[in-house]
């Protein structure tokens, strides 16, 4: 080895010592816990080889050492939210970048550097054997204080130059002038690793392990590069290598290493585009590394504020960095300054060149009125035997720890000037017998630890910055305190307490994040923070914060999301046990809380929910059931938010039809061409929605309808027809008392939709002191008979049995009761009805079936919820073209959407990034589809359909049954695009064919496809008429009868 010194000076830091901050990685199989690229990595296991007492021994900027130095980065895609430390970054780089494609062996990586590597580094492993070092290109100027490799044209390492001369470094340069820097990463082939590991039980190398130490051997410190790797360098001779070892024990160890490893070739891979930054003891270098954005090759994205809450972010200048902090009030931070792990209360002014760490809120008061510039101010947790205490240190950005005081600075000024200003004498800091050249900042007893009479605080070091007039007041107190030097403090640092304080602050700012995200209606997911809080035991604090937001907001939408977040906390606490998240939520124990919410008392409801919750926390099954009831409570608030649309329902007066005369309504089905799910509450009023719908006739008829007539008897006769000619069913029900209507909000109760329609149209007042018969006789001179029908199979996806049917019922009821309502009013009235019915639907179905032709419905991200419909003009003749190219296939699979809506709403409230991005994509695709329809562009419409189906599958995974997938694959060559109607999962598939009138051709293709089961193909055409309402007399005409003429 060559360099300015063949051996490092005694006591100088070795960046790659075997006892330094390095980690060994073996190809065994535990990837990091979160957040890297998705390509399959080689399995790796990282094992620490650093004695705990020596971590960070020469690194003063983080009490937990270089490996656990926090970086100003966040990982939005990580399953759990956590601070990102240097070790996380290196594990990600090694596991998902450098290790990919390598043969079996052992990777070794130092943790005393910041390493950036491209996502796909080029490393040629063909024919590899022996040991390979990883290098990064760097400037020759940087190399003067670091190590570089001298390699031949074949990439074999000849020598390692450490702090070499200009000529030696130039010898290592490549054609572009850069040199291959030693970056602390080495790969040992399995043969080389076995040979190296075999030496750990042989003296004197056993003294590098605890086995040797426990056997009484004196410890030996060996360097990964200077001792282990260097012996394989081509230009090194055995004599030079062994002699360079210093004392006899190291020379003996080197001799053994030479014998064991010399036969292995040492090759180098210099990674183009990679960069390396050694974490030195220079404060300015450390601040620069935390305030400059990493290169584009990095997997990390540095940000100005990482895992922090800042009241006034405008006071943070660009080029500053805040990590794991809570900054309240006016905290001003200049460029080129860093704050980590601090809770500060403004007004505080921090100038450029500063690093603050570990300052708690109470201590930060001392900073008010004390502007800082070019200083390092840190709070430390110290354990003095059984006495824990807090100690503050203050140094200058330009200070050097080990330079003799007579040549060095403290607080960026010469020591002599510091002594004059403060009145401190050398005898206060160093013992008289200490040699002058040995006196330095490292061993100066500057920092107060304990005082006999008074509590010490941050002001007891800040006075060292004060002018002479102020300093004189503090000098006596400082002198009477027991003080320690940094050298004396380092062994006493309490890393467990420091990590505990960082964790507590992380979750304290996390609670502020919860408030900020919910009250600010931000599209940030709180689920990763929830998982972290539960894992670290901070779930009670998070639940308390969510309770506070829900009870004090006064906004039903915000409160509903807060309750959904509480459900997520409870669900995560069950840790995958206790049953399914979706399920019933009507246990009587929760009825009191639900009653408060139903009555509009959100604060009271949240209090009762929290009180009841405490009884359900003991085991997973109870936690999951409690989560379901919180989702039930959230649905109450969603219903109240959606029912704000009632103000857009206008009901006028019309002529009352004669007694016994039927009012008959027929409605088309609807196809959703794009945007579905964006109309679903709460997405529709929190994000905004847009859906393109087409009203359609199926096999030439309008398949959904209702008819109502007044009758003499003061009762309600409810008759519902459903099914197909092969399996027709009728449900008949007579209601004579108000009590017969009280189950209207239970969707599966007999006649629930019809009961809800009577109540929502206010034909019947419920609840009321007046009996049902009295209401009917007083207002209408008798009761009502209602018939409803749908000729489409249940679960078809064409909305045959839900929203459009509700619209038909309400339209016929209004008219039969002598009232009138516009189509816009009906759209919003159906929204109201479905909320009262507790089915929680959106608005696309009634827009599609009640408004004729092709249209796009939109809702803005606001309350009250209002749906606006725009009819889409298309080119002349395009309606017929669309009719010729649309084919409807019944897949034979009934759509099972039992818990589909709950899952979608849960993912939306969690603001999973995929759900938020998909909501954006649904709306933009709807607008693109509308434009394609205006142009009459069939291929572009088909692309929108295919894209829409992918979006549906993203929103509701599992909605494509295997048989449906086979069907779509078979039809794909003949279609511009295809999609399952509605939410998917089965029902009807509609295809936009490339050729016209392809019904028979498609039937033949599907008949030859295996594994499809029973399917049928139907004609479909755009209905330009829409809903029809007519009074047809006592005996309806044959054409007005509810015919069953759809063969499915």
CSV table of N, CA, C and O in Angstrom, one decimal, residues 61 280-288 355 376 396-399:
chain,number,residue,atom,x,y,z
A,61,UNK,N,-21.9,14.4,15.5
A,61,UNK,CA,-23.1,15.0,15.1
A,61,UNK,C,-24.3,14.2,15.3
A,61,UNK,O,-25.4,14.6,15.0
A,280,UNK,N,-17.5,12.7,7.5
A,280,UNK,CA,-16.3,13.2,8.2
A,280,UNK,C,-16.7,13.9,9.5
A,280,UNK,O,-17.9,14.0,9.8
A,281,UNK,N,-15.7,14.3,10.3
A,281,UNK,CA,-16.0,15.1,11.5
A,281,UNK,C,-16.1,16.6,11.2
A,281,UNK,O,-16.2,17.4,12.1
A,282,UNK,N,-16.1,17.0,9.9
A,282,UNK,CA,-16.3,18.4,9.6
A,282,UNK,C,-17.8,18.7,9.6
A,282,UNK,O,-18.6,18.2,9.0
A,283,UNK,N,-18.1,19.7,10.5
A,283,UNK,CA,-19.5,20.2,10.6
A,283,UNK,C,-20.0,20.7,9.3
A,283,UNK,O,-21.2,20.4,8.9
A,284,UNK,N,-19.2,21.5,8.6
A,284,UNK,CA,-19.7,22.1,7.3
A,284,UNK,C,-20.0,21.0,6.3
A,284,UNK,O,-21.0,21.1,5.6
A,285,UNK,N,-19.1,20.0,6.3
A,285,UNK,CA,-19.4,18.9,5.3
A,285,UNK,C,-20.7,18.1,5.7
A,285,UNK,O,-21.4,17.7,4.8
A,286,UNK,N,-20.9,17.9,7.0
A,286,UNK,CA,-22.1,17.2,7.4
A,286,UNK,C,-23.3,18.0,7.1
A,286,UNK,O,-24.3,17.4,6.6
A,287,UNK,N,-23.3,19.3,7.4
A,287,UNK,CA,-24.5,20.1,7.0
A,287,UNK,C,-24.7,20.1,5.5
A,287,UNK,O,-25.9,20.0,5.1
A,288,UNK,N,-23.7,20.2,4.8
A,288,UNK,CA,-23.8,20.2,3.3
A,288,UNK,C,-24.5,18.9,2.8
A,288,UNK,O,-25.3,18.9,2.0
A,355,UNK,N,-26.4,23.6,13.0
A,355,UNK,CA,-27.0,22.3,13.2
A,355,UNK,C,-27.5,22.2,14.6
A,355,UNK,O,-26.8,22.4,15.6
A,376,UNK,N,-23.0,24.6,16.2
A,376,UNK,CA,-23.6,23.2,16.4
A,376,UNK,C,-24.1,23.2,17.8
A,376,UNK,O,-23.3,23.2,18.8
A,396,UNK,N,-18.5,25.5,17.3
A,396,UNK,CA,-18.6,26.3,16.1
A,396,UNK,C,-18.5,25.4,14.8
A,396,UNK,O,-17.9,24.3,14.9
A,397,UNK,N,-19.1,25.9,13.8
A,397,UNK,CA,-19.1,25.1,12.5
A,397,UNK,C,-17.7,24.9,12.0
A,397,UNK,O,-17.4,23.9,11.3
A,398,UNK,N,-16.7,25.8,12.3
A,398,UNK,CA,-15.4,25.7,11.8
A,398,UNK,C,-14.4,25.1,12.8
A,398,UNK,O,-13.2,24.9,12.5
A,399,UNK,N,-14.9,24.7,14.0
A,399,UNK,CA,-14.0,24.2,15.0
A,399,UNK,C,-13.5,22.8,14.6
A,399,UNK,O,-14.2,22.0,14.0
